[in-house]
CSV table of C-alpha atoms in Angstrom, one decimal:
chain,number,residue,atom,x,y,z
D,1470,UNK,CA,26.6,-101.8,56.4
D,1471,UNK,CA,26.2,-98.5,58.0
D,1472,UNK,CA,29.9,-98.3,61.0
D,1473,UNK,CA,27.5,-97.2,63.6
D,1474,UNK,CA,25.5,-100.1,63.2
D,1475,UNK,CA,28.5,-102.5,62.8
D,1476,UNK,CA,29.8,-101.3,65.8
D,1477,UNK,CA,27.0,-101.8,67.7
D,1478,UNK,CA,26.3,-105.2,66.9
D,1479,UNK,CA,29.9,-106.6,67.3
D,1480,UNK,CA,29.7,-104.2,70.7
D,1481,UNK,CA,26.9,-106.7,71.4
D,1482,UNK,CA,28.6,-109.9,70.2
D,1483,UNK,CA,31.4,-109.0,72.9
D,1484,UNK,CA,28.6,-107.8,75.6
D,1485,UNK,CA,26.6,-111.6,75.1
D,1486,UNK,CA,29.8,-113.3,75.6
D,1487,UNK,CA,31.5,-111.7,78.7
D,1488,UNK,CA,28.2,-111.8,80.1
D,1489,UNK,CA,27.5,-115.5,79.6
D,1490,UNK,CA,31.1,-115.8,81.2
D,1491,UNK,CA,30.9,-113.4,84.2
D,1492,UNK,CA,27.5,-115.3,85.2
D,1493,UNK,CA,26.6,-117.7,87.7
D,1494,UNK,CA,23.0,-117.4,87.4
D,1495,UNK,CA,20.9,-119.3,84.9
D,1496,UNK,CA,19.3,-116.5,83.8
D,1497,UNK,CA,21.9,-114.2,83.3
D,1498,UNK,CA,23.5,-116.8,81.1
D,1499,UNK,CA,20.7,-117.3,78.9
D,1500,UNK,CA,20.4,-113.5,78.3
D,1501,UNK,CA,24.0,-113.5,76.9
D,1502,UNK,CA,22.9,-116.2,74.8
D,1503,UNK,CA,20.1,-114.4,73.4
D,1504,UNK,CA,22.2,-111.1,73.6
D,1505,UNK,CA,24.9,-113.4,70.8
D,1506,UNK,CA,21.9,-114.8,68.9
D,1507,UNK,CA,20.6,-111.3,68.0
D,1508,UNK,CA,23.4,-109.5,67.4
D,1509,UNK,CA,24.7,-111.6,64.6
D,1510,UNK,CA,21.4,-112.2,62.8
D,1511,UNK,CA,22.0,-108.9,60.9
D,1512,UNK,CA,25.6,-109.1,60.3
D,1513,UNK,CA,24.4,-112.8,58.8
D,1514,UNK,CA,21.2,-111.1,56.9
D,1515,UNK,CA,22.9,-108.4,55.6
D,1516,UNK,CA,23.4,-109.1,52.0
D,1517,UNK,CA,20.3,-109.7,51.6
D,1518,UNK,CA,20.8,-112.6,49.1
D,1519,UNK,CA,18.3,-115.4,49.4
D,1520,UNK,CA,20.7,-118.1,50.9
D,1521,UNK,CA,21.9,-115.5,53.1
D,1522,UNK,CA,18.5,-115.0,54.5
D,1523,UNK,CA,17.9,-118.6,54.4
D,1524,UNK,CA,20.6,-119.2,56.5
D,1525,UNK,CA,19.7,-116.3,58.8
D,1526,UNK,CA,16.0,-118.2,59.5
D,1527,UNK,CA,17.3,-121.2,59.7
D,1528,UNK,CA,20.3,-120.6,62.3
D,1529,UNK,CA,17.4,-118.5,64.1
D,1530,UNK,CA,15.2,-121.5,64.7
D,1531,UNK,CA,17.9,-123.8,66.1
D,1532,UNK,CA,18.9,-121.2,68.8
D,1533,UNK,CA,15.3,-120.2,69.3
D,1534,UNK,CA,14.8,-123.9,70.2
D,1535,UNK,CA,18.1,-124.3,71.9
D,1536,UNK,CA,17.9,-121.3,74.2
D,1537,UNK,CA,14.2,-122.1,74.8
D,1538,UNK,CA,15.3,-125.6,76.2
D,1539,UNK,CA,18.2,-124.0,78.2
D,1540,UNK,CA,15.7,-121.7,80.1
D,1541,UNK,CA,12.7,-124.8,80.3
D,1542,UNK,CA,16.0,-126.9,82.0
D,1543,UNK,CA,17.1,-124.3,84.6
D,1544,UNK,CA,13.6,-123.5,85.0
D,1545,UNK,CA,13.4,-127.4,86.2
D,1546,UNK,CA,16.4,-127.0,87.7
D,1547,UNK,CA,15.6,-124.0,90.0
D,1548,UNK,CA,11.9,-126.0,90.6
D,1549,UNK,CA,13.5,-129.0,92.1
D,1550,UNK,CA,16.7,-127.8,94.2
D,1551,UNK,CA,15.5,-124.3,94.5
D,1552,UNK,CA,18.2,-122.5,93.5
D,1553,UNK,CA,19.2,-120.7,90.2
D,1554,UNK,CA,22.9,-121.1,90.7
D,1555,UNK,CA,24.5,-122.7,87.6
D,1556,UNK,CA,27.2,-125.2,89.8
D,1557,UNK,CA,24.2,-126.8,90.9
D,1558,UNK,CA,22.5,-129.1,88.3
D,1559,UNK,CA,21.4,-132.5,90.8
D,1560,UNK,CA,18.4,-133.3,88.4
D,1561,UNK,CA,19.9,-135.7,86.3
D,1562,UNK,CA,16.7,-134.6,83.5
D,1563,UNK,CA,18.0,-131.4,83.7
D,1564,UNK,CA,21.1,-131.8,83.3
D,1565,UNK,CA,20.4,-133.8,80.3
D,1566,UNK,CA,18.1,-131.2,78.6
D,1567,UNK,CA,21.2,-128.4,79.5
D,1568,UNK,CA,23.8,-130.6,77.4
D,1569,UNK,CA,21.6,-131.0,74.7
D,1570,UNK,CA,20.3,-127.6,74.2
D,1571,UNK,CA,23.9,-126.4,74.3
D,1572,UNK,CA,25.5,-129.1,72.2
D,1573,UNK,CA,22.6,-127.7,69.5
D,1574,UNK,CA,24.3,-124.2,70.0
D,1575,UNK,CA,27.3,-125.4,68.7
D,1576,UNK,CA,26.4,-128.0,66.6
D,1577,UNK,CA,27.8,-130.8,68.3
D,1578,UNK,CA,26.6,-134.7,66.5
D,1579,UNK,CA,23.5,-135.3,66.7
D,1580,UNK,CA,22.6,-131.8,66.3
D,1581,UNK,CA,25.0,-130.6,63.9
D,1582,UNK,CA,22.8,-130.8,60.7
D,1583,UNK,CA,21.7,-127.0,61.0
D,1584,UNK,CA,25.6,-126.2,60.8
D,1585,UNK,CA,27.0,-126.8,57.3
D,1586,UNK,CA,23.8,-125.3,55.8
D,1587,UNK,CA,24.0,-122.1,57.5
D,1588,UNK,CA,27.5,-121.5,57.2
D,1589,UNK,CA,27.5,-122.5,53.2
D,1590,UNK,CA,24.7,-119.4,52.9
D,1591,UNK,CA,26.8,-116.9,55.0
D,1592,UNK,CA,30.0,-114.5,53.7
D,1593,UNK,CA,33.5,-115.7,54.8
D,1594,UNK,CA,33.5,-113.2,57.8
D,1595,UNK,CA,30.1,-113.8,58.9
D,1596,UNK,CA,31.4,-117.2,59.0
D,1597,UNK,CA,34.1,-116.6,60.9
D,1598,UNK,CA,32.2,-115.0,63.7
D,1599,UNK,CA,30.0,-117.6,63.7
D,1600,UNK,CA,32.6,-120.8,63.9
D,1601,UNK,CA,34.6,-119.0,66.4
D,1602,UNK,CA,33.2,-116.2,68.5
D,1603,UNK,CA,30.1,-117.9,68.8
D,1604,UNK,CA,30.9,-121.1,70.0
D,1605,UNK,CA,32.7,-119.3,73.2
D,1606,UNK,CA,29.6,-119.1,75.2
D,1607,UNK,CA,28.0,-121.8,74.9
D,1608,UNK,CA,31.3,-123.7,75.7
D,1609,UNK,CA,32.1,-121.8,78.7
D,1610,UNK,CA,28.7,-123.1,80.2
D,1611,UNK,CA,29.4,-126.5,79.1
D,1612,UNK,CA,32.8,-126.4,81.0
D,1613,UNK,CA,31.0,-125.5,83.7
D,1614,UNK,CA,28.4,-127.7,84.3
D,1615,UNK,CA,30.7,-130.9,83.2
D,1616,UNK,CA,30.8,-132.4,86.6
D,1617,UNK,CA,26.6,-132.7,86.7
D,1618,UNK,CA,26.5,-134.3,83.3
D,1619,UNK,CA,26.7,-138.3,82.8
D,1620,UNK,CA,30.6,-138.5,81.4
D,1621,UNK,CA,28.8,-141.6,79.4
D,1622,UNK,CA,26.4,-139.0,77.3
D,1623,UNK,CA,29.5,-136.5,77.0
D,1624,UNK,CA,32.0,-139.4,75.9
D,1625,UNK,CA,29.1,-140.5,72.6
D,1626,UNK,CA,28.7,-136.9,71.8
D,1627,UNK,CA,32.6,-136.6,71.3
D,1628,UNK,CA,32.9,-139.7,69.4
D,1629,UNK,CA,29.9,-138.9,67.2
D,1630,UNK,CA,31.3,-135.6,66.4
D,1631,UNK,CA,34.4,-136.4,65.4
D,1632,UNK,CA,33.1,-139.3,63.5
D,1633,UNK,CA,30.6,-137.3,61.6
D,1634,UNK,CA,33.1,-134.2,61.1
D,1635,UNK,CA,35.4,-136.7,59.0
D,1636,UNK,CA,32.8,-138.9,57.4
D,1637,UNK,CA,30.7,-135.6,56.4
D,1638,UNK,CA,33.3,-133.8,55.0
D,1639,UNK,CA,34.3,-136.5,52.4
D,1640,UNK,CA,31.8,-135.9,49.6
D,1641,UNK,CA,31.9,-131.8,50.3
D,1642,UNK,CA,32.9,-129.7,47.5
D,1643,UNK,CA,32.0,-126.7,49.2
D,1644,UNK,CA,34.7,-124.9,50.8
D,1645,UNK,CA,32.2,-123.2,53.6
D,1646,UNK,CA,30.6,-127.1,54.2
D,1647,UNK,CA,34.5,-128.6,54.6
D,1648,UNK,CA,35.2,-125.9,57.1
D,1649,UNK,CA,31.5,-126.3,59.2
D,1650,UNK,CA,32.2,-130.2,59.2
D,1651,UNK,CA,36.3,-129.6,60.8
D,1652,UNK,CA,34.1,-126.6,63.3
D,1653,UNK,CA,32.1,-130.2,64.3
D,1654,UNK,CA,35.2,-132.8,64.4
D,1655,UNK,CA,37.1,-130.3,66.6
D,1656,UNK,CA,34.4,-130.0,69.0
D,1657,UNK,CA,34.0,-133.5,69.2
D,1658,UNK,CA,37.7,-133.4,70.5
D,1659,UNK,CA,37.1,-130.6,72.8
D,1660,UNK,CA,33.9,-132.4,74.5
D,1661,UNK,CA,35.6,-136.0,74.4
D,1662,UNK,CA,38.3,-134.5,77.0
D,1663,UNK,CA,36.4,-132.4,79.4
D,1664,UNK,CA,35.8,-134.6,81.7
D,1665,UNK,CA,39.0,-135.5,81.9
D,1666,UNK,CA,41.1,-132.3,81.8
D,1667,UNK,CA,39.1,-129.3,80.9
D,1668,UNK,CA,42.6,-127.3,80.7
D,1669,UNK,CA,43.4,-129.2,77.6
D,1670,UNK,CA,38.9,-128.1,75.9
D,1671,UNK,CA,40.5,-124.3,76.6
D,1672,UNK,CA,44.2,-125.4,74.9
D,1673,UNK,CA,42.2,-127.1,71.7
D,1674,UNK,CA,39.6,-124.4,71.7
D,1675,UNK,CA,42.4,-121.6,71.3
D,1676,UNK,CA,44.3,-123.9,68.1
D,1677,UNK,CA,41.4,-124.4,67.3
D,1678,UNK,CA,40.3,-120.6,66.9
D,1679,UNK,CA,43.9,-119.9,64.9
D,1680,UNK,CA,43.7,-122.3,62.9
D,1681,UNK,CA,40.6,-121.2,61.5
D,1682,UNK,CA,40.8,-117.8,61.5
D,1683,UNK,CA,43.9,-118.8,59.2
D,1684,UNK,CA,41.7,-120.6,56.8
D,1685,UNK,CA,38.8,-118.1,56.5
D,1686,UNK,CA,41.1,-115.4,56.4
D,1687,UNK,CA,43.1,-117.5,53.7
D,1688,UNK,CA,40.1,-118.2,51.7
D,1689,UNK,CA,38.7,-114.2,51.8
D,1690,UNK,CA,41.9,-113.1,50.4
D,1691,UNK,CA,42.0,-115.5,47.8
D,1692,UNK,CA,37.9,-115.0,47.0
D,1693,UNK,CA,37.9,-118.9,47.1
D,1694,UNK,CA,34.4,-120.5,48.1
D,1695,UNK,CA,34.5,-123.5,46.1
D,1696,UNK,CA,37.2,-126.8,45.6
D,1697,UNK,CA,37.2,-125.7,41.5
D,1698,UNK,CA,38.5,-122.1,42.2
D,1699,UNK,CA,41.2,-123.4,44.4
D,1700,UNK,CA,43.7,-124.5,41.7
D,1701,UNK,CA,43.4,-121.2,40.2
D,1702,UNK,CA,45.4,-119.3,43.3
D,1703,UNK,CA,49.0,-120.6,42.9
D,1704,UNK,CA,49.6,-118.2,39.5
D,1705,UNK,CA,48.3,-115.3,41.8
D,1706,UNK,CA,49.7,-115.4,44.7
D,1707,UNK,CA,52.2,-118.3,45.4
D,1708,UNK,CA,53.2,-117.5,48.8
D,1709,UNK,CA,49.6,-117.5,49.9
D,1710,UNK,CA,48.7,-120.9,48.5
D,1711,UNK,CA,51.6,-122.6,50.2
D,1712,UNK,CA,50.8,-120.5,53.9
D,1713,UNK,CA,47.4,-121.9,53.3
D,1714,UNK,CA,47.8,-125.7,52.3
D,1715,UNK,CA,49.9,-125.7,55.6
D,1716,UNK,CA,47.2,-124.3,57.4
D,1717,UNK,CA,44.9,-126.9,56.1
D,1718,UNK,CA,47.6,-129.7,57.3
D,1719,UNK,CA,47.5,-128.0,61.1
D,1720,UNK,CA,44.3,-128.6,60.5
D,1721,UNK,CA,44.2,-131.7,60.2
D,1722,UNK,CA,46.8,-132.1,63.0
D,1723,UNK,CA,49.6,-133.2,61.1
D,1724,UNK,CA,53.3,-133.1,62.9
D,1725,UNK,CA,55.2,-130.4,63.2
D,1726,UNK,CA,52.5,-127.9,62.6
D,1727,UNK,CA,50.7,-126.9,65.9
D,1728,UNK,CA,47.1,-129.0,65.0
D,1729,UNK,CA,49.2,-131.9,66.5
D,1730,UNK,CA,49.3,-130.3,70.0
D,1731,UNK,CA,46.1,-130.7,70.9
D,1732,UNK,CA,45.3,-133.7,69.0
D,1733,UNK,CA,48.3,-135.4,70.7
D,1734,UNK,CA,47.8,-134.4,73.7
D,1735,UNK,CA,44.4,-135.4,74.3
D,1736,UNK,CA,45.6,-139.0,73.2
D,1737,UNK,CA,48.1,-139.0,76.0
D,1738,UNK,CA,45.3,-138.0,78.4
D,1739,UNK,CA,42.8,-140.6,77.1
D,1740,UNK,CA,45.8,-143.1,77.3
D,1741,UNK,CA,46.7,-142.3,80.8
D,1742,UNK,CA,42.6,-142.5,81.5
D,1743,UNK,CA,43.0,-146.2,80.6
D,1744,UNK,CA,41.2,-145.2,77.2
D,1745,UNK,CA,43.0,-146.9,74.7
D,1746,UNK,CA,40.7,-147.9,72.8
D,1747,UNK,CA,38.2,-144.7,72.5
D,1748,UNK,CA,42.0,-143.0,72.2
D,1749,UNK,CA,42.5,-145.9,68.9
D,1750,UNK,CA,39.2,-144.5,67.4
D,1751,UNK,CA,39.4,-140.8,68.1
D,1752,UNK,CA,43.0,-141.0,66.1
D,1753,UNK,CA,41.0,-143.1,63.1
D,1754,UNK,CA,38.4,-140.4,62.6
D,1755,UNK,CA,41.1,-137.4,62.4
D,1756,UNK,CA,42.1,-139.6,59.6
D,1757,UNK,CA,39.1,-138.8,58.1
D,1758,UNK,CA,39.6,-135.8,58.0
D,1759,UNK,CA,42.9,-135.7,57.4
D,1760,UNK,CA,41.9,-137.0,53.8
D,1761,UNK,CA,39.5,-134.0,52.7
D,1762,UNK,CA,41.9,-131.6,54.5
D,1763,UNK,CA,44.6,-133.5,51.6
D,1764,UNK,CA,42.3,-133.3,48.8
D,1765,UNK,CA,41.8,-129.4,49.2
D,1766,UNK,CA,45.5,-129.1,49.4
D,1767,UNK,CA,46.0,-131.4,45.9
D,1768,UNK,CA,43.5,-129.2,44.9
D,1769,UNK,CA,45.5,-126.1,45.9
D,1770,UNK,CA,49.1,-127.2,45.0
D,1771,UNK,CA,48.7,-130.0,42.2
D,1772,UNK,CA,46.4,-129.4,40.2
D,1773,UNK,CA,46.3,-126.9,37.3
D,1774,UNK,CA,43.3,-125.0,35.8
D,1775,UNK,CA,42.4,-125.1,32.2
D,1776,UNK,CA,41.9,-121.5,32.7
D,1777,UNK,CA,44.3,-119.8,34.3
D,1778,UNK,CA,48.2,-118.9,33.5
D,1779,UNK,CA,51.1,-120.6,34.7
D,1780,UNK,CA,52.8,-117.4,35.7
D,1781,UNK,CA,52.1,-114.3,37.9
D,1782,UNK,CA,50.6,-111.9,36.5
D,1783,UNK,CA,52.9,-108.5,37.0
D,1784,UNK,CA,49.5,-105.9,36.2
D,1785,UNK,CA,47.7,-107.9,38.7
D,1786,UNK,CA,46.2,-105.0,41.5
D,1787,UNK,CA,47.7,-105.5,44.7
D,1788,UNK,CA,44.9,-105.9,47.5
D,1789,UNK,CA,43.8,-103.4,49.7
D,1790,UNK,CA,42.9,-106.1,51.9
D,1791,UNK,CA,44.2,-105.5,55.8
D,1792,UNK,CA,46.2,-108.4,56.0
D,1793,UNK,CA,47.8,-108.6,59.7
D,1794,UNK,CA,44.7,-110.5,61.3
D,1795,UNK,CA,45.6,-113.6,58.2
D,1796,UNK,CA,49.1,-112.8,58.7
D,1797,UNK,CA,49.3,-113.4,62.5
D,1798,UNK,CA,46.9,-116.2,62.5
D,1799,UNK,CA,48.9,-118.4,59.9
D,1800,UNK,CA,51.8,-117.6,61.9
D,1801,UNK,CA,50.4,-119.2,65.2
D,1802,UNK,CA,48.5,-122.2,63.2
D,1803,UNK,CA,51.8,-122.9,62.2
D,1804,UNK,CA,54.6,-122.6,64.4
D,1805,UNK,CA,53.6,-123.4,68.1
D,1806,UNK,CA,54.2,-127.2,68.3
D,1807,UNK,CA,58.0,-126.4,69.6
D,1808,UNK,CA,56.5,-124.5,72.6
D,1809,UNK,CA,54.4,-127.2,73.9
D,1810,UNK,CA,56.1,-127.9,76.9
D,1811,UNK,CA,56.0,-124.4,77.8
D,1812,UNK,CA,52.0,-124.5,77.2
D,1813,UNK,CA,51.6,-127.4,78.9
D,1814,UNK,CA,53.6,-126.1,81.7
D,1815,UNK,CA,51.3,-122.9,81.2
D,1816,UNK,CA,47.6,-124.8,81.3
């Protein structure tokens, strides 16, 4: 793709964002929606390959349809209170069309199915945008119209998330599909909170955004999109495969990586809400995905291809990849669980 064009469009992926969270109108909101929507389609379109445009149409529709539903909700919003102004959602409909068109931005359960198919079509960066940078927005607007949304309805989307993050994931042996059903278990974490203590949504959100920038950025160096292709990394690049089947344990919030910050912290606060039991089930589905998050790293580290040498390669070209972004990311998926206390202190 053409720099100048690049440019532009991630100029515009920025400019959707800040606006959506500068704004306290409805309006303006859903113009950095729209702003997002539009300026990824051709970074997602670009290759031109069939799935790719696939993929493009399909994640088109779903945000056509969500942001359609966000304007037709602050539209009867703004009729029954008369106001525009985003802190105040009283119509209980409204509120309830608001949650569900953003929950279908994200992909939050029930409306997650559009997710794994779209990011299975797209390129590993594309896909990165689009399970990090993307989800900002929509989020931000979520956090903030919490209070006017029935904690009931935001407590079964959390569950159902997480439950069909770690259920869905099972049967994947597409790389792209494992990572778009973690994007929907973590969200379900992130929503199941809010309520509670929105400080810890922005904490899991950020681990969250490390951890898989890690693993996409892990996965582009390495050219992997499939669980077969995995056992063929350890003879290339050793240090690599054991930097990523760590990342793929933070992801699955294992101690003493820092994916068990979050995870254990929102336990606490569910505890402390006299929650023990939605706290008892939230833990059981990160089991679930704890075991697909295992089978890719027995996959990674145990296994050995019929194809492949067991030793490194010495005429093997060195990459001209730009490596900092993986390098930085793997660093902070792996290594902040001994500064909790100072984040807590911090959020």
């Amino acid at each position: 793709m053409n720099p100048y064009v690049l440019t532009a469009l991630l100029s515009s992926l920025g400019l959707g964002t800040t606006l959506t969270f500068a704004s306290s109108h409805w309006l303006l909101a859903w113009m950095g929606l729209e702003i997002n929507t539009l300026a990824i389609i051709p970074l997602m379109a670009q290759h031109h390959h069939p799935r790719a445009v696939e993929a493009t149409t399909k994640y088109f529709l779903t945000q056509a349809a969500a942001a359609a539903m966000i304007l037709f909700a602050s539209t009867t919003n703004a009729w029954l209170t008369g106001g525009w102004d985003m802190n105040d959602v009283s119509s209980p409909i409204a509120s309830a069309m608001v949650i569900a068109a953003l929950a279908l931005k994200i992909g939050l359960a029930p409306m997650h199915f559009w997710m794994p198919e779209v990011l299975q079509g797209l390129d590993l960066l594309t896909g990165l945008i689009l399970s990090t940078w993307q989800k900002l927005a929509p989020l931000a607007l979520i956090v903030q119209t919490a209070q006017a949304i029935d904690p009931l309805l935001l407590t079964t989307l959390g569950l159902m998330s997480t439950l069909v993050g770690g259920w869905g994931g099972l049967n994947q042996t597409q790389l792209r599909k494992i990572l778009a059903y973690s994007s929907i278990a973590h969200m379900g974490w992130m929503i199941i909170i809010l309520q509670y203590a929105p400080q810890l949504t922005l904490l899991a959100l950020l681990m969250y955004i490390f951890m898989t920038s890690s693993a996409f950025l892990t996965l582009k160096a390495s050219s992997s999109t499939k669980i077969g292709t995995l056992a063929t990394i350890w003879s290339k690049s050793p240090i690599l495969t054991t930097a990523a089947a760590l990342v793929l344990l933070s992801l699955g919030g294992l101690p003493p990586l820092t994916g068990f910050m979050p995870k254990w912290l929102i336990l606490q606060e569910l505890a402390k809400q006299g929650l023990p039991l939605l706290a008892t089930v939230m833990a059981l589905a990160a089991l679930l995905s704890l075991y697909f998050y295992l089978r890719l790293c027995y996959a990674m580290t145990l296994t050995i291809s019929p194809h492949t040498n067991t030793f490194i390669t010495p005429w093997r070209v060195q990459t001209t990849q730009f490596s900092f972004p993986l390098a930085l990311s793997t660093v902070v998926a792996l290594g902040l669980l001994p500064m909790a206390p100072a984040i807590v202190m911090l959020v």
